[in-house]
mmCIF file of C-alpha atoms in Angstrom:
data_model
loop_
_atom_site.group_PDB
_atom_site.id
_atom_site.type_symbol
_atom_site.label_atom_id
_atom_site.label_comp_id
_atom_site.label_asym_id
_atom_site.label_seq_id
_atom_site.Cartn_x
_atom_site.Cartn_y
_atom_site.Cartn_z
ATOM 1 C CA ALA C 4 -11.041 33.667 15.854
ATOM 2 C CA GLU C 5 -9.578 30.941 18.132
ATOM 3 C CA ILE C 6 -7.573 29.670 15.151
ATOM 4 C CA ARG C 7 -6.916 32.792 13.075
ATOM 5 C CA GLY C 8 -6.723 35.313 15.928
ATOM 6 C CA HIS C 9 -8.769 38.483 16.647
ATOM 7 C CA ARG C 10 -8.329 41.759 14.813
ATOM 8 C CA LYS C 11 -6.771 44.416 17.031
ATOM 9 C CA THR C 12 -9.851 46.632 16.745
ATOM 10 C CA TYR C 13 -11.704 44.309 19.185
ATOM 11 C CA ILE C 14 -11.467 44.712 22.962
ATOM 12 C CA GLY C 15 -9.496 41.846 24.482
ATOM 13 C CA ALA C 16 -8.010 40.909 21.117
ATOM 14 C CA MET C 17 -5.323 38.208 21.181
ATOM 15 C CA PRO C 18 -3.473 35.973 18.730
ATOM 16 C CA GLY C 19 -5.027 32.679 17.631
ATOM 17 C CA ARG C 20 -4.483 29.475 19.591
ATOM 18 C CA ILE C 21 -1.893 28.242 17.060
ATOM 19 C CA ILE C 22 0.381 31.293 17.400
ATOM 20 C CA GLN C 23 -0.124 31.384 21.202
ATOM 21 C CA HIS C 24 1.116 27.807 21.581
ATOM 22 C CA ILE C 25 4.056 28.292 19.242
ATOM 23 C CA LYS C 26 5.080 31.189 21.503
ATOM 24 C CA LYS C 27 4.554 28.964 24.560
ATOM 25 C CA ALA C 28 6.594 26.095 23.044
ATOM 26 C CA GLU C 29 9.389 28.553 22.162
ATOM 27 C CA THR C 30 10.127 26.731 18.913
ATOM 28 C CA SER C 31 8.867 27.000 15.339
ATOM 29 C CA ASN C 32 8.646 23.212 14.809
ATOM 30 C CA PRO C 33 6.690 21.780 17.782
ATOM 31 C CA VAL C 34 4.306 18.809 17.816
ATOM 32 C CA PHE C 35 0.653 19.881 18.093
ATOM 33 C CA VAL C 36 -2.023 17.417 19.226
ATOM 34 C CA LEU C 37 -5.510 18.359 18.020
ATOM 35 C CA ASP C 38 -7.548 16.183 20.376
ATOM 36 C CA GLU C 39 -10.958 14.899 19.195
ATOM 37 C CA ILE C 40 -11.056 16.860 15.970
ATOM 38 C CA ASP C 41 -14.370 15.154 15.115
ATOM 39 C CA LYS C 42 -16.058 17.243 17.853
ATOM 40 C CA LEU C 43 -15.555 20.553 15.994
ATOM 41 C CA GLY C 44 -18.839 22.451 16.071
ATOM 42 C CA ARG C 45 -20.472 24.480 13.289
ATOM 43 C CA SER C 46 -22.719 27.449 13.979
ATOM 44 C CA ASN C 47 -23.826 30.806 12.548
ATOM 45 C CA HIS C 48 -20.619 32.285 14.002
ATOM 46 C CA GLY C 49 -18.495 30.380 11.512
ATOM 47 C CA ASP C 50 -17.026 27.013 10.678
ATOM 48 C CA PRO C 51 -13.776 26.205 12.538
ATOM 49 C CA SER C 52 -12.980 23.278 10.226
ATOM 50 C CA SER C 53 -12.706 25.716 7.290
ATOM 51 C CA ALA C 54 -10.180 27.774 9.263
ATOM 52 C CA LEU C 55 -8.253 24.601 10.076
ATOM 53 C CA LEU C 56 -7.844 23.899 6.345
ATOM 54 C CA GLU C 57 -5.328 26.766 6.161
ATOM 55 C CA VAL C 58 -3.478 25.332 9.174
ATOM 56 C CA LEU C 59 -3.256 21.713 8.003
ATOM 57 C CA ASP C 60 -2.889 22.090 4.234
ATOM 58 C CA PRO C 61 0.836 21.621 3.442
ATOM 59 C CA GLU C 62 0.393 23.590 0.198
ATOM 60 C CA GLN C 63 -0.641 26.827 1.906
ATOM 61 C CA ASN C 64 0.247 26.660 5.627
ATOM 62 C CA ASN C 65 3.697 28.133 4.975
ATOM 63 C CA GLU C 66 1.825 31.456 4.609
ATOM 64 C CA PHE C 67 -0.654 31.148 7.491
ATOM 65 C CA TYR C 68 -2.061 34.622 8.267
ATOM 66 C CA ASP C 69 -2.908 35.507 11.872
ATOM 67 C CA ASN C 70 -5.292 38.480 12.230
ATOM 68 C CA TYR C 71 -3.647 39.709 15.432
ATOM 69 C CA ILE C 72 0.017 39.696 14.429
ATOM 70 C CA GLU C 73 -1.013 40.900 10.939
ATOM 71 C CA THR C 74 1.661 38.948 9.148
ATOM 72 C CA GLU C 75 2.200 35.544 7.616
ATOM 73 C CA PHE C 76 3.750 32.726 9.630
ATOM 74 C CA ASP C 77 5.271 29.464 8.389
ATOM 75 C CA LEU C 78 3.457 26.437 9.905
ATOM 76 C CA SER C 79 4.919 23.908 7.467
ATOM 77 C CA ARG C 80 7.485 22.744 10.041
ATOM 78 C CA VAL C 81 4.846 22.024 12.730
ATOM 79 C CA MET C 82 3.906 18.337 13.222
ATOM 80 C CA PHE C 83 0.118 18.106 13.645
ATOM 81 C CA ILE C 84 -1.398 14.952 15.173
ATOM 82 C CA ALA C 85 -5.212 14.863 15.304
ATOM 83 C CA THR C 86 -7.318 12.277 17.146
ATOM 84 C CA ALA C 87 -10.905 11.268 16.422
ATOM 85 C CA ASN C 88 -13.389 8.610 17.483
ATOM 86 C CA ASN C 89 -15.552 8.873 14.375
ATOM 87 C CA LEU C 90 -14.276 9.889 10.927
ATOM 88 C CA SER C 91 -17.786 10.296 9.481
ATOM 89 C CA THR C 92 -18.346 13.608 11.310
ATOM 90 C CA ILE C 93 -15.147 15.216 9.946
ATOM 91 C CA GLN C 94 -15.675 17.324 6.831
ATOM 92 C CA GLY C 95 -14.367 15.742 3.620
ATOM 93 C CA PRO C 96 -11.964 18.563 2.620
ATOM 94 C CA LEU C 97 -10.417 18.522 6.114
ATOM 95 C CA LEU C 98 -10.104 14.717 6.116
ATOM 96 C CA ASP C 99 -8.351 14.831 2.727
ATOM 97 C CA ARG C 100 -5.478 16.801 4.275
ATOM 98 C CA MET C 101 -4.780 14.086 6.843
ATOM 99 C CA GLU C 102 -2.991 10.751 6.771
ATOM 100 C CA ILE C 103 -5.375 8.252 8.417
ATOM 101 C CA ILE C 104 -3.912 5.771 10.919
ATOM 102 C CA GLU C 105 -6.471 3.308 12.306
ATOM 103 C CA VAL C 106 -5.740 2.320 15.915
ATOM 104 C CA ASN C 107 -7.539 -0.855 17.021
ATOM 105 C CA GLY C 108 -8.437 -1.637 20.612
ATOM 106 C CA TYR C 109 -6.146 -3.847 22.672
ATOM 107 C CA THR C 110 -6.511 -7.615 22.404
ATOM 108 C CA ILE C 111 -7.015 -9.585 25.634
ATOM 109 C CA GLU C 112 -3.445 -10.859 25.385
ATOM 110 C CA GLU C 113 -2.151 -7.267 25.167
ATOM 111 C CA LYS C 114 -4.379 -6.162 28.070
ATOM 112 C CA MET C 115 -2.947 -8.945 30.244
ATOM 113 C CA GLU C 116 0.613 -7.759 29.581
ATOM 114 C CA ILE C 117 -0.349 -4.110 30.225
ATOM 115 C CA ALA C 118 -2.015 -5.107 33.503
ATOM 116 C CA LYS C 119 0.998 -7.127 34.630
ATOM 117 C CA ARG C 120 3.694 -4.616 33.653
ATOM 118 C CA HIS C 121 2.011 -1.258 34.276
ATOM 119 C CA LEU C 122 -1.424 -1.230 35.921
ATOM 120 C CA LEU C 123 -0.708 -3.514 38.893
ATOM 121 C CA PRO C 124 2.633 -1.841 39.848
ATOM 122 C CA LYS C 125 0.949 1.588 39.588
ATOM 123 C CA GLN C 126 -1.937 0.543 41.869
ATOM 124 C CA LEU C 127 0.476 -1.064 44.368
ATOM 125 C CA GLU C 128 2.418 2.207 44.586
ATOM 126 C CA GLN C 129 -0.727 4.321 44.989
ATOM 127 C CA HIS C 130 -2.074 2.117 47.804
ATOM 128 C CA GLY C 131 1.242 1.575 49.591
ATOM 129 C CA ILE C 132 1.115 -2.199 49.123
ATOM 130 C CA GLU C 133 4.211 -4.289 48.460
ATOM 131 C CA ALA C 134 4.374 -6.752 45.565
ATOM 132 C CA LYS C 135 4.675 -9.697 47.998
ATOM 133 C CA ASP C 136 1.247 -8.877 49.480
ATOM 134 C CA ILE C 137 -0.740 -9.635 46.288
ATOM 135 C CA THR C 138 -0.207 -12.060 43.404
ATOM 136 C CA LEU C 139 -2.427 -12.047 40.313
ATOM 137 C CA LYS C 140 -2.038 -15.110 38.103
ATOM 138 C CA PRO C 141 -2.668 -14.714 34.326
ATOM 139 C CA ALA C 142 -5.919 -16.718 34.653
ATOM 140 C CA ILE C 143 -7.208 -14.244 37.279
ATOM 141 C CA ILE C 144 -6.299 -11.201 35.149
ATOM 142 C CA GLU C 145 -8.049 -12.814 32.161
ATOM 143 C CA LYS C 146 -11.131 -13.442 34.303
ATOM 144 C CA VAL C 147 -11.249 -9.750 35.329
ATOM 145 C CA ILE C 148 -10.832 -8.619 31.679
ATOM 146 C CA GLU C 149 -13.493 -10.922 30.234
ATOM 147 C CA GLU C 150 -16.081 -10.985 33.001
ATOM 148 C CA TYR C 151 -15.849 -7.475 34.511
ATOM 149 C CA THR C 152 -14.876 -5.140 31.623
ATOM 150 C CA ARG C 153 -16.100 -4.442 28.089
ATOM 151 C CA GLU C 154 -13.840 -1.780 26.563
ATOM 152 C CA SER C 155 -11.268 -1.203 23.844
ATOM 153 C CA GLY C 156 -8.769 0.403 26.262
ATOM 154 C CA VAL C 157 -7.744 -0.413 29.824
ATOM 155 C CA ARG C 158 -9.347 2.359 31.910
ATOM 156 C CA GLY C 159 -12.033 0.087 33.375
ATOM 157 C CA LEU C 160 -9.486 -2.688 33.903
ATOM 158 C CA GLU C 161 -7.311 -0.324 35.957
ATOM 159 C CA LYS C 162 -10.299 0.477 38.204
ATOM 160 C CA LYS C 163 -11.017 -3.237 38.771
ATOM 161 C CA ILE C 164 -7.363 -3.981 39.597
ATOM 162 C CA GLY C 165 -7.462 -0.986 41.947
ATOM 163 C CA SER C 166 -10.492 -2.567 43.682
ATOM 164 C CA LEU C 167 -8.595 -5.849 44.142
ATOM 165 C CA VAL C 168 -5.590 -4.019 45.591
ATOM 166 C CA ARG C 169 -7.860 -2.048 47.975
ATOM 167 C CA GLY C 170 -9.443 -5.334 49.073
ATOM 168 C CA VAL C 171 -6.006 -6.627 50.080
ATOM 169 C CA ALA C 172 -5.060 -3.236 51.631
ATOM 170 C CA THR C 173 -8.207 -3.382 53.797
ATOM 171 C CA LYS C 174 -7.254 -6.821 55.110
ATOM 172 C CA ILE C 175 -3.738 -5.621 55.964
ATOM 173 C CA ALA C 176 -5.066 -2.469 57.665
ATOM 174 C CA MET C 177 -7.590 -4.514 59.692
ATOM 175 C CA GLU C 178 -4.831 -7.024 60.553
ATOM 176 C CA GLU C 179 -6.847 -9.865 59.064
ATOM 177 C CA PRO C 180 -5.120 -12.994 57.650
ATOM 178 C CA ASN C 181 -4.191 -12.352 54.003
ATOM 179 C CA GLU C 182 -3.288 -14.933 51.367
ATOM 180 C CA PRO C 183 -1.266 -13.109 48.661
ATOM 181 C CA LEU C 184 -2.368 -15.459 45.849
ATOM 182 C CA LEU C 185 -5.878 -14.305 44.876
ATOM 183 C CA THR C 186 -8.332 -17.058 43.889
ATOM 184 C CA LYS C 187 -11.428 -16.762 41.660
ATOM 185 C CA THR C 188 -13.616 -16.959 44.769
ATOM 186 C CA GLU C 189 -11.704 -14.093 46.382
ATOM 187 C CA VAL C 190 -12.000 -12.000 43.195
ATOM 188 C CA GLU C 191 -15.783 -12.511 43.089
ATOM 189 C CA LYS C 192 -15.989 -11.644 46.789
ATOM 190 C CA ILE C 193 -14.246 -8.287 46.160
ATOM 191 C CA LEU C 194 -15.692 -7.386 42.699
ATOM 192 C CA GLY C 195 -19.081 -9.076 43.062
ATOM 193 C CA ALA C 196 -20.679 -11.519 40.635
ATOM 194 C CA PRO C 197 -19.356 -11.441 37.032
ATOM 195 C CA ILE C 198 -21.011 -8.721 34.942
ATOM 196 C CA PHE C 199 -20.466 -10.249 31.478
ATOM 197 C CA ASP C 200 -20.718 -13.830 30.243
ATOM 198 C CA LYS C 201 -18.044 -15.249 27.970
ATOM 199 C CA ASP C 202 -19.355 -17.026 24.863
ATOM 200 C CA LEU C 203 -17.972 -20.536 24.580
ATOM 201 C CA TYR C 204 -18.358 -22.984 21.732
ATOM 202 C CA GLU C 205 -21.424 -25.185 22.118
ATOM 203 C CA GLY C 206 -21.733 -28.549 20.427
ATOM 204 C CA ASN C 207 -24.299 -28.245 17.641
ATOM 205 C CA GLU C 208 -26.197 -31.492 17.334
ATOM 206 C CA VAL C 209 -29.048 -29.577 15.676
ATOM 207 C CA ALA C 210 -29.090 -28.745 11.969
ATOM 208 C CA GLY C 211 -28.864 -25.049 11.108
ATOM 209 C CA VAL C 212 -26.662 -23.856 14.003
ATOM 210 C CA VAL C 213 -23.332 -22.322 12.906
ATOM 211 C CA THR C 214 -20.629 -20.485 14.878
ATOM 212 C CA GLY C 215 -19.676 -17.123 13.364
ATOM 213 C CA LEU C 216 -16.981 -14.618 14.258
ATOM 214 C CA ALA C 217 -17.780 -10.971 14.933
ATOM 215 C CA TRP C 218 -15.787 -7.797 15.470
ATOM 216 C CA THR C 219 -16.958 -5.326 18.113
ATOM 217 C CA SER C 220 -15.559 -2.018 19.328
ATOM 218 C CA VAL C 221 -14.197 -3.832 22.385
ATOM 219 C CA GLY C 222 -12.566 -6.723 20.489
ATOM 220 C CA GLY C 223 -13.604 -9.954 18.832
ATOM 221 C CA ASP C 224 -16.412 -12.292 19.827
ATOM 222 C CA ILE C 225 -18.132 -15.441 18.625
ATOM 223 C CA LEU C 226 -21.834 -15.505 17.783
ATOM 224 C CA PHE C 227 -24.232 -18.287 16.904
ATOM 225 C CA ILE C 228 -26.525 -18.080 13.883
ATOM 226 C CA GLU C 229 -29.539 -20.360 14.012
ATOM 227 C CA ALA C 230 -31.801 -21.339 11.113
ATOM 228 C CA SER C 231 -34.969 -23.375 11.629
ATOM 229 C CA LEU C 232 -37.678 -24.614 9.254
ATOM 230 C CA SER C 233 -41.417 -24.930 9.723
ATOM 231 C CA PRO C 234 -44.182 -25.925 7.252
ATOM 232 C CA GLY C 235 -45.428 -22.839 5.412
ATOM 233 C CA LYS C 236 -45.145 -20.942 2.134
ATOM 234 C CA GLY C 237 -41.471 -19.935 1.887
ATOM 235 C CA LYS C 238 -41.522 -16.896 4.189
ATOM 236 C CA LEU C 239 -38.159 -15.634 5.542
ATOM 237 C CA THR C 240 -38.160 -14.228 9.112
ATOM 238 C CA LEU C 241 -35.119 -12.515 10.700
ATOM 239 C CA THR C 242 -34.781 -11.828 14.434
ATOM 240 C CA GLY C 243 -32.004 -10.921 16.856
ATOM 241 C CA ASN C 244 -31.793 -7.109 16.544
ATOM 242 C CA LEU C 245 -30.014 -7.239 13.162
ATOM 243 C CA GLY C 246 -28.901 -4.180 11.196
ATOM 244 C CA ASP C 247 -29.602 -3.567 7.501
ATOM 245 C CA VAL C 248 -26.321 -5.112 6.320
ATOM 246 C CA MET C 249 -26.959 -8.426 8.116
ATOM 247 C CA LYS C 250 -30.543 -8.522 6.844
ATOM 248 C CA GLU C 251 -29.233 -8.094 3.296
ATOM 249 C CA SER C 252 -26.682 -10.887 3.904
ATOM 250 C CA ALA C 253 -29.545 -13.226 4.860
ATOM 251 C CA SER C 254 -31.516 -12.320 1.733
ATOM 252 C CA ILE C 255 -28.440 -12.859 -0.484
ATOM 253 C CA ALA C 256 -27.748 -16.224 1.167
ATOM 254 C CA MET C 257 -31.350 -17.341 0.611
ATOM 255 C CA ALA C 258 -31.337 -16.188 -3.019
ATOM 256 C CA TYR C 259 -28.031 -17.969 -3.743
ATOM 257 C CA LEU C 260 -29.246 -21.210 -2.130
ATOM 258 C CA ARG C 261 -32.488 -21.173 -4.165
ATOM 259 C CA SER C 262 -30.694 -20.567 -7.449
ATOM 260 C CA ASN C 263 -28.048 -23.260 -6.762
ATOM 261 C CA SER C 264 -30.188 -25.802 -4.922
ATOM 262 C CA ALA C 265 -29.305 -28.658 -7.311
ATOM 263 C CA GLN C 266 -25.573 -28.638 -6.529
ATOM 264 C CA PHE C 267 -26.341 -28.880 -2.791
ATOM 265 C CA GLY C 268 -28.817 -31.760 -3.271
ATOM 266 C CA ILE C 269 -31.901 -29.711 -2.327
ATOM 267 C CA ASP C 270 -35.248 -30.076 -4.128
ATOM 268 C CA PHE C 271 -36.142 -26.544 -5.333
ATOM 269 C CA ARG C 272 -39.808 -27.104 -4.406
ATOM 270 C CA VAL C 273 -38.838 -27.279 -0.706
ATOM 271 C CA PHE C 274 -38.315 -23.501 -0.582
ATOM 272 C CA ASP C 275 -42.003 -22.834 -1.286
ATOM 273 C CA ALA C 276 -43.219 -25.459 1.190
ATOM 274 C CA TRP C 277 -41.257 -24.412 4.305
ATOM 275 C CA ASP C 278 -40.909 -21.112 6.183
ATOM 276 C CA VAL C 279 -37.365 -20.141 7.270
ATOM 277 C CA HIS C 280 -36.529 -18.378 10.537
ATOM 278 C CA ILE C 281 -32.999 -17.019 11.071
ATOM 279 C CA HIS C 282 -32.125 -15.889 14.596
ATOM 280 C CA VAL C 283 -28.941 -14.500 16.156
ATOM 281 C CA PRO C 284 -29.075 -14.932 19.972
ATOM 282 C CA ALA C 285 -28.591 -12.074 22.454
ATOM 283 C CA GLY C 286 -31.540 -10.189 20.979
ATOM 284 C CA ALA C 287 -30.961 -7.127 23.171
ATOM 285 C CA THR C 288 -27.557 -6.517 21.561
ATOM 286 C CA PRO C 289 -27.635 -4.631 18.209
ATOM 287 C CA LYS C 290 -25.680 -6.496 15.512
ATOM 288 C CA ASP C 291 -24.573 -5.327 12.100
ATOM 289 C CA GLY C 292 -21.671 -5.614 9.705
ATOM 290 C CA PRO C 293 -20.575 -7.406 6.545
ATOM 291 C CA SER C 294 -19.158 -10.533 8.172
ATOM 292 C CA ALA C 295 -22.088 -12.932 8.493
ATOM 293 C CA GLY C 296 -22.826 -13.863 4.861
ATOM 294 C CA VAL C 297 -20.982 -17.201 4.793
ATOM 295 C CA THR C 298 -22.287 -18.107 8.262
ATOM 296 C CA MET C 299 -25.902 -17.468 7.257
ATOM 297 C CA LEU C 300 -25.586 -19.450 4.021
ATOM 298 C CA THR C 301 -24.008 -22.382 5.892
ATOM 299 C CA ALA C 302 -26.813 -22.284 8.496
ATOM 300 C CA LEU C 303 -29.472 -22.299 5.753
ATOM 301 C CA CYS C 304 -27.768 -25.088 3.802
ATOM 302 C CA SER C 305 -27.412 -27.146 7.001
ATOM 303 C CA ALA C 306 -31.111 -26.698 7.772
ATOM 304 C CA PHE C 307 -32.315 -27.610 4.256
ATOM 305 C CA THR C 308 -30.005 -30.645 3.931
ATOM 306 C CA GLN C 309 -30.340 -31.650 7.632
ATOM 307 C CA ARG C 310 -26.560 -32.197 7.725
ATOM 308 C CA LYS C 311 -24.492 -31.433 10.821
ATOM 309 C CA VAL C 312 -21.947 -28.627 10.941
ATOM 310 C CA LYS C 313 -18.492 -29.970 11.826
ATOM 311 C CA ALA C 314 -17.469 -29.647 15.475
ATOM 312 C CA HIS C 315 -15.242 -26.793 16.734
ATOM 313 C CA LEU C 316 -15.495 -24.878 13.443
ATOM 314 C CA ALA C 317 -16.145 -21.138 12.973
ATOM 315 C CA MET C 318 -16.197 -18.846 9.947
ATOM 316 C CA THR C 319 -16.371 -15.242 8.807
ATOM 317 C CA GLY C 320 -16.760 -13.581 5.406
ATOM 318 C CA GLU C 321 -19.245 -11.931 3.090
ATOM 319 C CA ILE C 322 -20.823 -13.429 -0.023
ATOM 320 C CA THR C 323 -22.121 -12.281 -3.405
ATOM 321 C CA LEU C 324 -25.070 -13.554 -5.435
ATOM 322 C CA ARG C 325 -22.530 -15.377 -7.634
ATOM 323 C CA GLY C 326 -21.292 -17.308 -4.599
ATOM 324 C CA LYS C 327 -17.952 -15.521 -4.206
ATOM 325 C CA VAL C 328 -16.520 -15.200 -0.678
ATOM 326 C CA LEU C 329 -15.340 -11.653 0.057
ATOM 327 C CA PRO C 330 -12.725 -10.597 2.656
ATOM 328 C CA VAL C 331 -13.717 -8.828 5.887
ATOM 329 C CA GLY C 332 -11.908 -6.798 8.544
ATOM 330 C CA GLY C 333 -11.043 -7.245 12.222
ATOM 331 C CA ILE C 334 -9.370 -10.609 11.552
ATOM 332 C CA GLN C 335 -6.900 -10.555 14.464
ATOM 333 C CA GLU C 336 -9.599 -9.811 17.045
ATOM 334 C CA LYS C 337 -11.884 -12.486 15.581
ATOM 335 C CA ILE C 338 -9.154 -15.148 15.511
ATOM 336 C CA LEU C 339 -8.183 -14.506 19.144
ATOM 337 C CA ALA C 340 -11.851 -14.656 20.193
ATOM 338 C CA ALA C 341 -12.187 -17.998 18.379
ATOM 339 C CA LYS C 342 -9.157 -19.442 20.139
ATOM 340 C CA ARG C 343 -10.453 -18.379 23.564
ATOM 341 C CA ALA C 344 -13.803 -20.019 22.743
ATOM 342 C CA ASN C 345 -12.128 -23.383 22.050
ATOM 343 C CA ILE C 346 -12.521 -23.242 18.244
ATOM 344 C CA LYS C 347 -10.084 -25.478 16.331
ATOM 345 C CA GLU C 348 -10.794 -24.683 12.638
ATOM 346 C CA ILE C 349 -11.602 -21.380 10.928
ATOM 347 C CA ILE C 350 -12.897 -20.685 7.406
ATOM 348 C CA LEU C 351 -11.807 -17.372 5.839
ATOM 349 C CA SER C 352 -11.733 -15.716 2.442
ATOM 350 C CA LYS C 353 -8.550 -16.376 0.462
ATOM 351 C CA SER C 354 -7.973 -12.587 0.432
ATOM 352 C CA ASN C 355 -7.718 -12.594 4.261
ATOM 353 C CA GLU C 356 -4.675 -14.902 4.219
ATOM 354 C CA LYS C 357 -2.352 -11.866 4.356
ATOM 355 C CA ASP C 358 -4.012 -10.780 7.645
ATOM 356 C CA ILE C 359 -3.210 -14.143 9.261
ATOM 357 C CA LEU C 360 0.474 -13.762 8.327
ATOM 358 C CA GLU C 361 0.597 -10.532 10.379
ATOM 359 C CA ILE C 362 -0.600 -12.241 13.587
ATOM 360 C CA LYS C 363 1.986 -13.535 16.055
ATOM 361 C CA ALA C 364 2.607 -17.267 15.643
ATOM 362 C CA ASP C 365 1.972 -17.852 19.387
ATOM 363 C CA TYR C 366 -1.549 -16.453 19.072
ATOM 364 C CA ILE C 367 -2.609 -18.833 16.283
ATOM 365 C CA LYS C 368 -0.881 -21.970 17.529
ATOM 366 C CA ASP C 369 -3.103 -25.113 17.266
ATOM 367 C CA LEU C 370 -5.553 -23.338 14.913
ATOM 368 C CA LYS C 371 -6.232 -24.699 11.432
ATOM 369 C CA PHE C 372 -7.213 -22.240 8.678
ATOM 370 C CA HIS C 373 -9.162 -22.958 5.495
ATOM 371 C CA TYR C 374 -8.966 -20.262 2.791
ATOM 372 C CA VAL C 375 -11.815 -20.277 0.273
ATOM 373 C CA LYS C 376 -12.938 -18.356 -2.797
ATOM 374 C CA GLU C 377 -16.351 -19.923 -3.501
ATOM 375 C CA MET C 378 -19.338 -20.730 -1.300
ATOM 376 C CA LYS C 379 -19.316 -24.321 -2.606
ATOM 377 C CA GLU C 380 -15.929 -24.788 -0.863
ATOM 378 C CA VAL C 381 -17.377 -23.436 2.417
ATOM 379 C CA ILE C 382 -20.281 -25.904 2.355
ATOM 380 C CA ASP C 383 -17.958 -28.836 1.528
ATOM 381 C CA LEU C 384 -15.672 -27.902 4.435
ATOM 382 C CA ALA C 385 -18.330 -26.986 6.997
ATOM 383 C CA LEU C 386 -21.010 -29.652 6.599
ATOM 384 C CA SER C 387 -20.340 -33.273 7.476
ATOM 385 C CA LYS C 388 -21.851 -36.086 5.409
ATOM 386 C CA GLN C 389 -23.655 -37.274 8.535
ATOM 387 C CA LYS C 390 -27.241 -36.130 9.072
ATOM 388 C CA VAL C 391 -28.526 -35.023 12.473
ATOM 389 C CA LYS C 392 -30.510 -37.344 14.728
ATOM 390 C CA ASN C 393 -34.229 -37.375 13.855
ATOM 391 C CA PRO C 394 -33.929 -35.183 10.721
ATOM 392 C CA ILE C 395 -36.965 -33.310 9.396
ATOM 393 C CA ASP C 396 -38.533 -35.015 6.383
ATOM 394 C CA LEU C 397 -38.189 -32.402 3.623
ATOM 395 C CA SER C 398 -39.074 -34.696 0.716
ATOM 396 C CA ILE C 399 -41.817 -33.405 -1.584
ATOM 397 C CA LYS C 400 -44.398 -36.098 -2.243
ATOM 398 C CA GLU C 401 -45.770 -36.252 -5.791
ATOM 399 C CA THR C 402 -49.536 -35.738 -5.914
ATOM 400 C CA HIS C 403 -51.519 -37.091 -8.882
ATOM 401 C CA LYS C 404 -54.651 -35.155 -9.700
ATOM 402 C CA PRO C 405 -57.569 -37.163 -11.223
ATOM 403 C CA ASN C 406 -58.320 -36.457 -14.901
#
């Protein structure tokens, strides 16, 4: 009834929301924003998404019938913009009538510009502070973004900048000495200790430790995948709060390595003599997604060959049982996270090369990209010829049984 209108036989009958707002807009071709269309509820009283089909379908909305005005109305000239957080909860027929535009979260570089141009001036105006009373250097804004907020937008960032401005306003009101240029110490004094830790590249002198790239709802991040061996019977253990997709990636990587052990210089009998444990640190954080296949295979290969992974190298991509490297999404966010973490070289699927071309040249300056199609290329690029200090002895000793 909210969409199609009430019949006049009901008490308090009124036109549907669509007709009401066209009357309010006083034009037949307005822009309508249908906010959070994924929250439409279904009940025994009816299904609003079915009623919306008549509104959004360009083939039939030129004859939209409202029960109250009892006549057809042409909605074909109305521009409908719907927003949603999750497409999976929108009914298929309704989703088919929409053009999908994916909007990613802001990168840290974009957040810094937004803070400088919009958020800080807005907070200064609201608190009656002049620009000369507070100066936020880019390094300070970046510290606030990375260590005090975890979000795809800038709502939390605006609150933190507001706190900094209020800290300065308090000093001015109390007639205390105020240094306009805020330091990291001053920021921590106002906002408290950092809430989030930033992952930085760690030198991996141990075999089996590889740096991967991950996409999260709040941007890109780096993650470490660790593989260790212990004498046993070939059991594979996975820890680190992994989802089903990452568990499958580990199984595929193990299966590929076993079937192609000869080309990597691994004795096939080793797999039945050693247990493998794969761990992704930060066990409290759920992790899933099809981006860790190449990283897991490289970690396993490094552990079984006891060869080091090259310094300042990260990778992302999915693999198949045939050893093909598949493209993945979220490339821009991952690349920017890698650069912030002091990564110098990145391994990607050849199919992701087009995504790199879309990134601003300033963002990827000083980064070296390797585009691969096969897992053999990844191993050749990622593993150095040098073995780690004190490598594990994985050689299988021949035993001769007496006749």
